[in-house]
Tab-separated table of C-alpha atoms in Angstrom:
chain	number	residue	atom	x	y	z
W	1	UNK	CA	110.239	155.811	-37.416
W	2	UNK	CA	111.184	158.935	-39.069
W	3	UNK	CA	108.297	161.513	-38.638
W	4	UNK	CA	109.227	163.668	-41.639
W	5	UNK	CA	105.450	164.117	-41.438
W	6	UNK	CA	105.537	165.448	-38.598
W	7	UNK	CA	108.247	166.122	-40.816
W	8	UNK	CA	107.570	167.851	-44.108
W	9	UNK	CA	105.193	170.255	-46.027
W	10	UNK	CA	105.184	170.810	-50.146
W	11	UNK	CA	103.565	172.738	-52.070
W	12	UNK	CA	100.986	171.253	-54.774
W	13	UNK	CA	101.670	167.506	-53.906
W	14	UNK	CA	105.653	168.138	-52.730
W	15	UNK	CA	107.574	167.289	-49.572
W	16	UNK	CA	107.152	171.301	-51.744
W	17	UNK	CA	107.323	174.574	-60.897
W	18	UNK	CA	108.297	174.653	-63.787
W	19	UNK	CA	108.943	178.386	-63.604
W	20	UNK	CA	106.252	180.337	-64.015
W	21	UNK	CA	102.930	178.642	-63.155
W	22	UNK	CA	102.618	175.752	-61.183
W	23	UNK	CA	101.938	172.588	-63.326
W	24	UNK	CA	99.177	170.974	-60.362
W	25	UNK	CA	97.381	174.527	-60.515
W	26	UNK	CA	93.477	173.994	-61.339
W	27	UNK	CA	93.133	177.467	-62.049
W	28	UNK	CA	94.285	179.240	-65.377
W	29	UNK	CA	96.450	182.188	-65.839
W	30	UNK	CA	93.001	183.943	-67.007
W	31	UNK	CA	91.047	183.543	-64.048
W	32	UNK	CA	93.991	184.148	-61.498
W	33	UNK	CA	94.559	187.061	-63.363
W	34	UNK	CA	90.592	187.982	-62.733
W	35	UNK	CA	91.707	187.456	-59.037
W	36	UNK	CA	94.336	190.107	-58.884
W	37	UNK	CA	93.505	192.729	-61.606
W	38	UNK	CA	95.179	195.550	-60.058
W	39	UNK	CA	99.014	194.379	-59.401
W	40	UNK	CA	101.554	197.139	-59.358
W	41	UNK	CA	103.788	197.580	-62.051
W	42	UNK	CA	107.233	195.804	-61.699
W	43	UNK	CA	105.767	193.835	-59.330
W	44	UNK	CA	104.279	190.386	-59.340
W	45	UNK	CA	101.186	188.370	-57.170
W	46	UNK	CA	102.521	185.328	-55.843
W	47	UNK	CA	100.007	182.116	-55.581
W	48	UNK	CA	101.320	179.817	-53.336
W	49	UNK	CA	100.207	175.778	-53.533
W	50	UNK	CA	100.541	173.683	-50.832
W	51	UNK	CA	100.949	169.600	-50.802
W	52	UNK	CA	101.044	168.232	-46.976
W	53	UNK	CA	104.090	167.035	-44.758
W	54	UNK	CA	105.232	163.154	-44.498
W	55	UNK	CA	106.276	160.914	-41.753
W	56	UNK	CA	109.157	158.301	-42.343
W	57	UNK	CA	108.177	154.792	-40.756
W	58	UNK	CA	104.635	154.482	-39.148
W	59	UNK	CA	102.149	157.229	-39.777
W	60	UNK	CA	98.556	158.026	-39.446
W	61	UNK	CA	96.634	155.190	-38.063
W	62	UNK	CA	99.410	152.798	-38.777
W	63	UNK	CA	101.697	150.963	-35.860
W	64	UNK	CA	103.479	148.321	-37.863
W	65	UNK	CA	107.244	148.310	-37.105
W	66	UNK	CA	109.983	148.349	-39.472
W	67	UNK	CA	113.413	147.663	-39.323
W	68	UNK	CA	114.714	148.045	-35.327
W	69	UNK	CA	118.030	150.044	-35.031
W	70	UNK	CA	119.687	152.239	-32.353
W	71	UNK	CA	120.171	155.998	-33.741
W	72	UNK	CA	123.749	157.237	-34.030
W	73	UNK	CA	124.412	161.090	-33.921
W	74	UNK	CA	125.220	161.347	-37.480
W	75	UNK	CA	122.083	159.562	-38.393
W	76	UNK	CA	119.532	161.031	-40.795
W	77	UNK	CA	116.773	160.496	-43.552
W	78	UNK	CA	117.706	159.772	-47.138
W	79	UNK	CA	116.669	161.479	-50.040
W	80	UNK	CA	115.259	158.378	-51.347
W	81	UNK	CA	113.286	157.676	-47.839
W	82	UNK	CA	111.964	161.090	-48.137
W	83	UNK	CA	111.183	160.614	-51.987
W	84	UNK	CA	109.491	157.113	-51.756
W	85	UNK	CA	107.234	158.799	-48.250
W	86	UNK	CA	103.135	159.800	-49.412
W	87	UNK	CA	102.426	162.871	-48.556
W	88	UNK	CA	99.450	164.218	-45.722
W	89	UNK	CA	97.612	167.349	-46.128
W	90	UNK	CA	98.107	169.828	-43.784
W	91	UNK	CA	94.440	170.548	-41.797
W	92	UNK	CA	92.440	173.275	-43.268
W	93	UNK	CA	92.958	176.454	-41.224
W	94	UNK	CA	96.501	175.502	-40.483
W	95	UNK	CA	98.708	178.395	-40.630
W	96	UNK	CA	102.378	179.040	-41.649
W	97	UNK	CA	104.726	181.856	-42.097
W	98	UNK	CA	106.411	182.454	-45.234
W	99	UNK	CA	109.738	184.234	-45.253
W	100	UNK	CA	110.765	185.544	-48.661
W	101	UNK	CA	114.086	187.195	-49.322
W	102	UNK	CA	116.286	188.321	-52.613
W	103	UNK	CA	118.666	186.071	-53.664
W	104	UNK	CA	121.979	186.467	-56.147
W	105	UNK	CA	123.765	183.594	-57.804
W	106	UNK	CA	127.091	182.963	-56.660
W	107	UNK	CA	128.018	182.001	-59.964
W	108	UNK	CA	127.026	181.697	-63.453
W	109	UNK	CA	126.319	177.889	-62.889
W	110	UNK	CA	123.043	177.761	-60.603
W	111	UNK	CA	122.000	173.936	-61.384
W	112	UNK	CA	119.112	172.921	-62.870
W	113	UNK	CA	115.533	173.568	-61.111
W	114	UNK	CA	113.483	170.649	-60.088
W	115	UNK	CA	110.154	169.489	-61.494
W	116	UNK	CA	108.163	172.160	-59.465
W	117	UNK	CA	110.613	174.948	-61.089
W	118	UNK	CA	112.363	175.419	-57.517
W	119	UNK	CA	116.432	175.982	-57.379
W	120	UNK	CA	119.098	174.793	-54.863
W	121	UNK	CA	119.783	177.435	-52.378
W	122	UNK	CA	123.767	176.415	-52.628
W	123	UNK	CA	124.055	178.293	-55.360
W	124	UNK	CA	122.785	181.401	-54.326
W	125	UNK	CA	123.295	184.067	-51.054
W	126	UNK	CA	120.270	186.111	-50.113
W	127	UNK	CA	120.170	189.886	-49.474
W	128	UNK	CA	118.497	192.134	-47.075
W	129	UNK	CA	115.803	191.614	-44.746
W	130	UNK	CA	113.250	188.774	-45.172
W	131	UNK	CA	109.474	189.528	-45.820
W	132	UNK	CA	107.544	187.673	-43.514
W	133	UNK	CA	103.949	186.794	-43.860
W	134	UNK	CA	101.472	184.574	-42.179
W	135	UNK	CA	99.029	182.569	-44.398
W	136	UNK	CA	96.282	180.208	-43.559
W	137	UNK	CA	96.100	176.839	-45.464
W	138	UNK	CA	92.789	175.549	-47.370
W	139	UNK	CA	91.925	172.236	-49.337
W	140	UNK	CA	90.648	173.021	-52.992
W	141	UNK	CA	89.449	169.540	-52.930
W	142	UNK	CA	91.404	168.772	-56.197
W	143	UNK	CA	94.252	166.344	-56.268
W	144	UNK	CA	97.819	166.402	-58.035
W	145	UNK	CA	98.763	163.650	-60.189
W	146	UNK	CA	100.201	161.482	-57.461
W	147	UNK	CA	96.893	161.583	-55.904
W	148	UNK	CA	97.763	164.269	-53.069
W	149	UNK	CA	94.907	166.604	-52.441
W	150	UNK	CA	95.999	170.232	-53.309
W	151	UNK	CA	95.832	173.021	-50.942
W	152	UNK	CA	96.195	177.017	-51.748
W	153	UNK	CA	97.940	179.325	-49.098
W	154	UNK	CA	95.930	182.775	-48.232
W	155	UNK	CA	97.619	185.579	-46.267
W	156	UNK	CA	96.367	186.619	-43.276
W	157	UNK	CA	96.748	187.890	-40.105
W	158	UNK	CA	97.296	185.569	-36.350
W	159	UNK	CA	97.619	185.993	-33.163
W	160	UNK	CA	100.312	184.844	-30.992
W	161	UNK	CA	100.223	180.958	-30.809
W	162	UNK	CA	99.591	181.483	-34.675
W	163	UNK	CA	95.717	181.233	-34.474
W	164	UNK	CA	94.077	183.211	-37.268
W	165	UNK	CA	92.127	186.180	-36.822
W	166	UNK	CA	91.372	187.732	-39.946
W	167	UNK	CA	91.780	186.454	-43.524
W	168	UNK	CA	93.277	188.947	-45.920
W	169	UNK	CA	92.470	189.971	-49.293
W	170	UNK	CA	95.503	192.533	-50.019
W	171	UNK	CA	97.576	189.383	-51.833
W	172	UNK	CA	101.242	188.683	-52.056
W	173	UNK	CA	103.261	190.663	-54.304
W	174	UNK	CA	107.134	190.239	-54.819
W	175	UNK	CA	109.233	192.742	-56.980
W	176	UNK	CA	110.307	190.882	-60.661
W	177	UNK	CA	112.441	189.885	-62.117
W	178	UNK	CA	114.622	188.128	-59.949
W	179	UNK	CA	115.349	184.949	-57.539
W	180	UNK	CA	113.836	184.528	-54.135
W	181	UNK	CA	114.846	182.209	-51.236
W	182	UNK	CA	111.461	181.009	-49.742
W	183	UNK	CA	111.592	179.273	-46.063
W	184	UNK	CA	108.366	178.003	-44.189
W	185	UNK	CA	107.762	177.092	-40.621
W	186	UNK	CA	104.338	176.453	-39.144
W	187	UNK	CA	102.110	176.823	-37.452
W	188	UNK	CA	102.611	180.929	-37.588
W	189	UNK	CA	103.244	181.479	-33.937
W	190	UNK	CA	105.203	184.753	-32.722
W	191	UNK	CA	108.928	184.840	-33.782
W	192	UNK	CA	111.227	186.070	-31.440
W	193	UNK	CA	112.897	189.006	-34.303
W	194	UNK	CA	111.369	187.443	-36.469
W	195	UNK	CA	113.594	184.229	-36.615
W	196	UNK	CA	113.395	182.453	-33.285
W	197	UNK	CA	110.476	180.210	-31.484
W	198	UNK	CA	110.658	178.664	-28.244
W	199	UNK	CA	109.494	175.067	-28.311
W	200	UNK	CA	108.319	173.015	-25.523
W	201	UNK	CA	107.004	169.372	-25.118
W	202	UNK	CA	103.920	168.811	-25.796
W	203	UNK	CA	104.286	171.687	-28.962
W	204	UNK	CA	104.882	170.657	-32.862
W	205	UNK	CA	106.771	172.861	-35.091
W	206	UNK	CA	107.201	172.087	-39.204
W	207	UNK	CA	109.555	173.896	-40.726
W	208	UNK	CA	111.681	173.674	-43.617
W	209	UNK	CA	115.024	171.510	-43.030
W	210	UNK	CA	118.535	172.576	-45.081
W	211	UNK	CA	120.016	169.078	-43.738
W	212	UNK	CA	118.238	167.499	-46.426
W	213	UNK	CA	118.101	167.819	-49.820
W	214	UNK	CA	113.901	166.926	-50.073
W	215	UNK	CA	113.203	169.467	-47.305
W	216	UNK	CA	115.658	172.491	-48.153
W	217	UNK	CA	113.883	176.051	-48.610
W	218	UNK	CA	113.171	176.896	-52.504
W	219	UNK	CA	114.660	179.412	-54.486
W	220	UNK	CA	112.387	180.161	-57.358
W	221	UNK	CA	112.728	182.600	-60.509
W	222	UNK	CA	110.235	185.439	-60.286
W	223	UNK	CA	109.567	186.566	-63.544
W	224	UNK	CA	107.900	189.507	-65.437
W	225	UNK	CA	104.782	189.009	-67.263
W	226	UNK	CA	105.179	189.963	-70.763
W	227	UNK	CA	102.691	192.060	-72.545
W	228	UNK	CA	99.205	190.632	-71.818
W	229	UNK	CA	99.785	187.606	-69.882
W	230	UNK	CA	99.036	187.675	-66.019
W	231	UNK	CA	101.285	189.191	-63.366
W	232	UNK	CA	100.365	186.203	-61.285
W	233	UNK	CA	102.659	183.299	-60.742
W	234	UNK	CA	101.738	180.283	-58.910
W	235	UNK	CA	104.869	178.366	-56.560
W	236	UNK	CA	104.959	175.309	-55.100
W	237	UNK	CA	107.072	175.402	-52.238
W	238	UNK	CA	109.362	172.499	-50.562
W	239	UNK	CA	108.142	170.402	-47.848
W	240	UNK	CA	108.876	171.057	-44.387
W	241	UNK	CA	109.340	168.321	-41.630
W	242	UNK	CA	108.485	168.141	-37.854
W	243	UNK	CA	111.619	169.725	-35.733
W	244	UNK	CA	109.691	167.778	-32.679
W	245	UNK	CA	109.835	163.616	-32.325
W	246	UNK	CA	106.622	161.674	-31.293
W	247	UNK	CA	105.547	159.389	-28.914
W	248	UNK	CA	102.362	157.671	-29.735
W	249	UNK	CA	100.930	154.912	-27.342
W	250	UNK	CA	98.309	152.048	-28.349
W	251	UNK	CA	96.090	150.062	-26.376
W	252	UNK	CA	94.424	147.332	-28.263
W	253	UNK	CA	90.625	147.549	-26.710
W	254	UNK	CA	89.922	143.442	-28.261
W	255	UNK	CA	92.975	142.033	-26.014
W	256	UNK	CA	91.479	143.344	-22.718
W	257	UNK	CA	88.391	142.416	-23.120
W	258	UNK	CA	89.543	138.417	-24.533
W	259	UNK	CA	90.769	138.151	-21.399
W	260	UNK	CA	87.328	139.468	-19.410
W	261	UNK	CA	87.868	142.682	-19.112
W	262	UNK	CA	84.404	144.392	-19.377
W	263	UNK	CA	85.736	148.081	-18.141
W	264	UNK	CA	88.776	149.120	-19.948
W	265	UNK	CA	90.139	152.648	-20.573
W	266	UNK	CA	91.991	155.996	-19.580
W	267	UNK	CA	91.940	157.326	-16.501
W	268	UNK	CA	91.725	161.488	-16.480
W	269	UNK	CA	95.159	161.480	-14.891
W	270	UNK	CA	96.326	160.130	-19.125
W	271	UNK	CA	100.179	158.879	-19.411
W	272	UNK	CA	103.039	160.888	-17.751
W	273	UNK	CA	106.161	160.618	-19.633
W	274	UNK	CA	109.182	161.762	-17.855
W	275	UNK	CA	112.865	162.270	-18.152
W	276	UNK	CA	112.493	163.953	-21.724
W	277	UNK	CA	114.943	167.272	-22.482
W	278	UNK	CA	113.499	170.008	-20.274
W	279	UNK	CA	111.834	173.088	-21.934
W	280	UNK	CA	113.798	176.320	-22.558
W	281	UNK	CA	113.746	178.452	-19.604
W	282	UNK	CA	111.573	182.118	-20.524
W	283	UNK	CA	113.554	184.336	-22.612
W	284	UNK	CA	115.489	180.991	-24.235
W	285	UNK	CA	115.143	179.973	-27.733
W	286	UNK	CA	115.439	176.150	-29.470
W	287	UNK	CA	114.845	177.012	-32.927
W	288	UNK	CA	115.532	179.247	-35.467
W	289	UNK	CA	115.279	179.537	-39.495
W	290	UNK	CA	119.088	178.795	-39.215
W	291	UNK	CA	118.864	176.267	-36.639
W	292	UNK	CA	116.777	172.827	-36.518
W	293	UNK	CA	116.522	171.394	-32.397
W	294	UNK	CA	118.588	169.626	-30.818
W	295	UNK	CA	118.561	166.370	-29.345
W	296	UNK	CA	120.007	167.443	-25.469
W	297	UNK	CA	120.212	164.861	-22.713
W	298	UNK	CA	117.771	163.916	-20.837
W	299	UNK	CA	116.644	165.033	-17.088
W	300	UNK	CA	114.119	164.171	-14.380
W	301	UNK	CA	112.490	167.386	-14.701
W	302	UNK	CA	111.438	167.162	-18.469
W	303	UNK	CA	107.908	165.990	-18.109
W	304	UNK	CA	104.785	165.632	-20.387
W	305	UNK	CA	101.193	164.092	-19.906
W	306	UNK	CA	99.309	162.776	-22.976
W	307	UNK	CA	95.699	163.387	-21.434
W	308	UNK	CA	93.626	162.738	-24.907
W	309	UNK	CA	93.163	159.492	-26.305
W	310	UNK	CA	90.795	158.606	-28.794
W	311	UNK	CA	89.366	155.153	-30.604
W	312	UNK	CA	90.740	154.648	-33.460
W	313	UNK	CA	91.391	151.516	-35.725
W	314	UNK	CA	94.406	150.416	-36.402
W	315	UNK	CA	96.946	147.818	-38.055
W	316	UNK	CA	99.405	146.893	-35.664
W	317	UNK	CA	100.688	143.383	-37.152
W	318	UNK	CA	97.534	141.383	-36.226
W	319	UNK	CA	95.012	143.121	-38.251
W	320	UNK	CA	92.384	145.863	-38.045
W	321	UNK	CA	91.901	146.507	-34.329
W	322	UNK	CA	89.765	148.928	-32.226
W	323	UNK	CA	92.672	150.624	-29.974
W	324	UNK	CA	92.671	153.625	-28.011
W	325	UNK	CA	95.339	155.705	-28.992
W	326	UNK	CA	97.283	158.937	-27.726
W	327	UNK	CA	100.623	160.898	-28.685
W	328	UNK	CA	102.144	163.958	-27.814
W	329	UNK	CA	105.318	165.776	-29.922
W	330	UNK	CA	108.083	165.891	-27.615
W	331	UNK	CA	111.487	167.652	-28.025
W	332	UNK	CA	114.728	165.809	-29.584
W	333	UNK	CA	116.174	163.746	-26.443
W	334	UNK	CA	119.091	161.605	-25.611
W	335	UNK	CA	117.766	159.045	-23.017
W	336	UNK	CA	121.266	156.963	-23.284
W	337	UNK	CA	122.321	157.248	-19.990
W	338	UNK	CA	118.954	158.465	-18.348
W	339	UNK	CA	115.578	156.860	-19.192
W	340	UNK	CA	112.288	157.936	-20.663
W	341	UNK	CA	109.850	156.700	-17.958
W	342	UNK	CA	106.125	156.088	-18.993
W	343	UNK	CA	103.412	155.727	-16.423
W	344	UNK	CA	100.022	154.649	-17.805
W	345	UNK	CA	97.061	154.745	-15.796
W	346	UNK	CA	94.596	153.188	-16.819
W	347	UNK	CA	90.589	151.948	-15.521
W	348	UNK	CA	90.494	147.716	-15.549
W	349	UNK	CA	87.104	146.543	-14.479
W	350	UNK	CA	86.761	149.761	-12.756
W	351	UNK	CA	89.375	149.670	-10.456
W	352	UNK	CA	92.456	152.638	-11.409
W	353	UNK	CA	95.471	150.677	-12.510
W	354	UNK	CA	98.978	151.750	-13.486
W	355	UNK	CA	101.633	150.239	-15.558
W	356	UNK	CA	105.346	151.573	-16.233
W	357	UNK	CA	107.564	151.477	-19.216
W	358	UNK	CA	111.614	152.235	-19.204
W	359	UNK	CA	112.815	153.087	-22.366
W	360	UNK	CA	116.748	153.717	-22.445
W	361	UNK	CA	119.693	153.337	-24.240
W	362	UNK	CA	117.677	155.360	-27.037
W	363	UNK	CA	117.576	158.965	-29.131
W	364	UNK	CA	114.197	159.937	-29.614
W	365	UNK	CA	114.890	162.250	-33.436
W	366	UNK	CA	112.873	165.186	-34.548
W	367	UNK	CA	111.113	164.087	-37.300
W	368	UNK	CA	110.753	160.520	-36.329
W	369	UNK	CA	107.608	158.815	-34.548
W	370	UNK	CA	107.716	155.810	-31.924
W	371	UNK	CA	104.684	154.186	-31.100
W	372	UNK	CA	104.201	151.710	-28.338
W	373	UNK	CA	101.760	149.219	-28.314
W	374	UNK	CA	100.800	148.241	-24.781
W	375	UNK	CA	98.390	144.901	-24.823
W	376	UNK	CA	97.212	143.557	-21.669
W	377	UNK	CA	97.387	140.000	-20.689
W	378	UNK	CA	97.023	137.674	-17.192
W	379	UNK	CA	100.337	136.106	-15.989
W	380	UNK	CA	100.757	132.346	-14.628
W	381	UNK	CA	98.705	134.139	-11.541
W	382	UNK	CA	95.925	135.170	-13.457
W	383	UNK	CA	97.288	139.017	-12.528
W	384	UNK	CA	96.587	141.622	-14.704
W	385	UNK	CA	100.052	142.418	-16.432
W	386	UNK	CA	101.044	145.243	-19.467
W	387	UNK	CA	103.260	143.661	-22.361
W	388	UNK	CA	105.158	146.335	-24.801
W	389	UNK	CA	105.829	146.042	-28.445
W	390	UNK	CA	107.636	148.963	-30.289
W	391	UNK	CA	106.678	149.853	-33.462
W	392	UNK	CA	108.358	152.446	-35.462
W	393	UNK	CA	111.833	152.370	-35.226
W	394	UNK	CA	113.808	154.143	-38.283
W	395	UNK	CA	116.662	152.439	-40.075
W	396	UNK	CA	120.218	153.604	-40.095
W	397	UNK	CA	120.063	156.310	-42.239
W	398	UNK	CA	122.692	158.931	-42.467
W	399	UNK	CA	122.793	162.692	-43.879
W	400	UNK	CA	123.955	162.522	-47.693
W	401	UNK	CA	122.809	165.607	-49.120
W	402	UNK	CA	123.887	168.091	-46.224
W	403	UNK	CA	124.160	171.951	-47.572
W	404	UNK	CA	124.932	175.077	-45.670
W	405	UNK	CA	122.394	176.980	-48.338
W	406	UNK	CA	119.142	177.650	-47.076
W	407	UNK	CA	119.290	179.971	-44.075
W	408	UNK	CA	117.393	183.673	-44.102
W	409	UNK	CA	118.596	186.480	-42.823
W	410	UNK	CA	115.553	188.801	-41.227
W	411	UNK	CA	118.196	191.514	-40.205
W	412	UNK	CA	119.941	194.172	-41.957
């Protein structure tokens, strides 16, 4: 299942305006120019809105399958799977870095903007260094017209795992008129030069995707206010996607205790999942705004333990069910030729219990989610044993709307 959720972010309701003001703003030009009465002239405040990211395939509390396939390397999400996905919110107190830079046209011909106003960054180069700024998401409690509840991006300051420490309220100005490229990756951890993270199992990071068409950083037309109107402009930005795959596992609580089981649950000791890509080594990077993660082989060493599980209910083809359930983002990994091992360990009637899983011959995607519903059951012996369903496996999809546009440049 693709994870796009894991996958994406908009602005106002997107996967992420007309020019000008945002069209799912609550607030009018008059009162966010009461916000900001004192912006510089030639400059303009910027109001960013915020949507939520999507997941292709299974999301939230849902484990039903869809259509089982193996991955190929070439293999990506549609612009009509990313189109046809519902948006999440992204928690309040999330934060993300923004990176805004000038961009030219190539050409006289720069394509027609969207329906939030934004422009295809293959028809323009950027310039310069990138402004980079941290902002903190927060729900308005409003909604867009597709029902997705709008959130408003604040600047502020973080620390280094991209944890906010103070809220700002110096706002965003950008110079006008002109284009800028905007690119956004969250949660705001440090950059390495301002471009690079290191991601490890067990970490998430969304981030704007220039494979794909739905997911591409926005170029938007910053323009200036004529004579009393408001030097405030709201954008809606693209959504980004997760760079990180997910592994989610499901234990239906009902089927234990059908068959007697009266103590069922998760020992402290969680799920150890081994044989994923190993993390970068200190001082290496994975990702960059130019550069999504990539799926590496495999090895012994790349380990991850899912500790927290909680009770949730969920669908997984039989109904509403009380389940424990537990996931963990994991990087991109190739487990053709070595498997993903998972060890569960688990309490049955008090006694500590474990139960294994292989899972080969299979790419685990950034951006994609696989579940795995583990329902226990007694054999011909009346023994305790695990039985495995897989939920969540993505179609064949392949790139069609691959652009080189998109990239920043945060050197001179």
């Amino acid at each position: 299942m693709r994870w796009l959720l894991w996958a994406a972010m908009a602005v106002c309701g997107a996967i992420w305006l007309g020019v000008g003001v945002s069209g799912c703003s609550s607030e009018t030009e008059e009162t966010a120019g009461s916000l900001y009465p004192d912006v510089p002239e030639g400059m303009v405040a910027i109001r960013f809105s915020l949507g939520g990211q999507s997941y292709l395939g299974a999301t939230g509390g849902s484990t039903r399958a869809s259509t089982r396939a193996v991955v190929d390397d070439d293999q990506a999400i549609t612009e009509s799977k990313l189109d046809t996905n519902k948006l999440l919110p992204l928690d309040d107190g999330t934060t993300v870095w923004i990176a805004a830079q000038k961009a030219s046209a190539k050409a006289s011909d720069i394509g027609k903007p969207d329906d939030k106003g934004n422009y295809d960054p293959a028809y323009f180069t950027v310039e310069g260094t990138a402004k980079l700024t941290s902002f903190v998401v927060h729900s308005t409690g409003d909604t867009d017209a597709s029902g997705t509840p709008i959130t408003y991006l604040y600047p502020c300051t973080v620390d280094s795992m991209g944890n906010v420490l103070t809220e700002e309220s110096q706002p965003f100005f950008l110079s006008a008129p002109g284009y800028f490229l905007f690119t956004v990756v969250s949660p705001a951890r440090k950059l390495n030069g301002d471009t690079c993270l290191s991601i490890k199992n067990g970490q998430y990071v969304l981030a704007n995707d220039t494979r794909y068409k739905a997911t591409r950083p926005a170029v938007v037309d910053i323009q200036t206010a004529k004579a009393g109107e408001s030097r405030v402009q709201f954008v809606q930005l693209n959504p980004i996607m997760n760079q990180t795959a997910r592994i989610r596992v499901v234990l239906p609580i009902a089927a234990a205790e059908k068959i007697g089981i009266h103590d069922f649950g998760m020992l402290q000791t969680g799920v150890e999942v081994s044989g994923l890509q190993t993390d970068p080594d200190p001082g290496e990077y994975n990702w960059s705004f130019n550069s999504a993660l990539k799926a590496q082989m495999g090895n012994k060493n790349g380990t991850l333990r899912i500790t927290t599980f909680t009770k949730e209910v969920v669908d997984y083809g039989q109904g509403p069910t009380e389940c424990y359930m537990g996931d963990a983002s994991v990087l991109p990994t190739n487990s053709v030729s070595l498997p993903v091992t998972v060890l569960l360990n688990l309490r049955i009637n008090g006694v500590p219990t474990s139960y294994e899983m292989m899972l080969n011959e299979k790419k685990f995607l950034g951006g994609y989610s696989y579940n795995y519903i583990g329902q226990i059951d007694r054999d011909a012996n009346g023994m305790h044993v695990m039985s495995w369903q897989q939920a969540g496996w993505s179609e064949n999809l392949h790139f069609d709307n691959i652009n080189d546009g998109g990239g920043i440049n945060t050197k001179n």
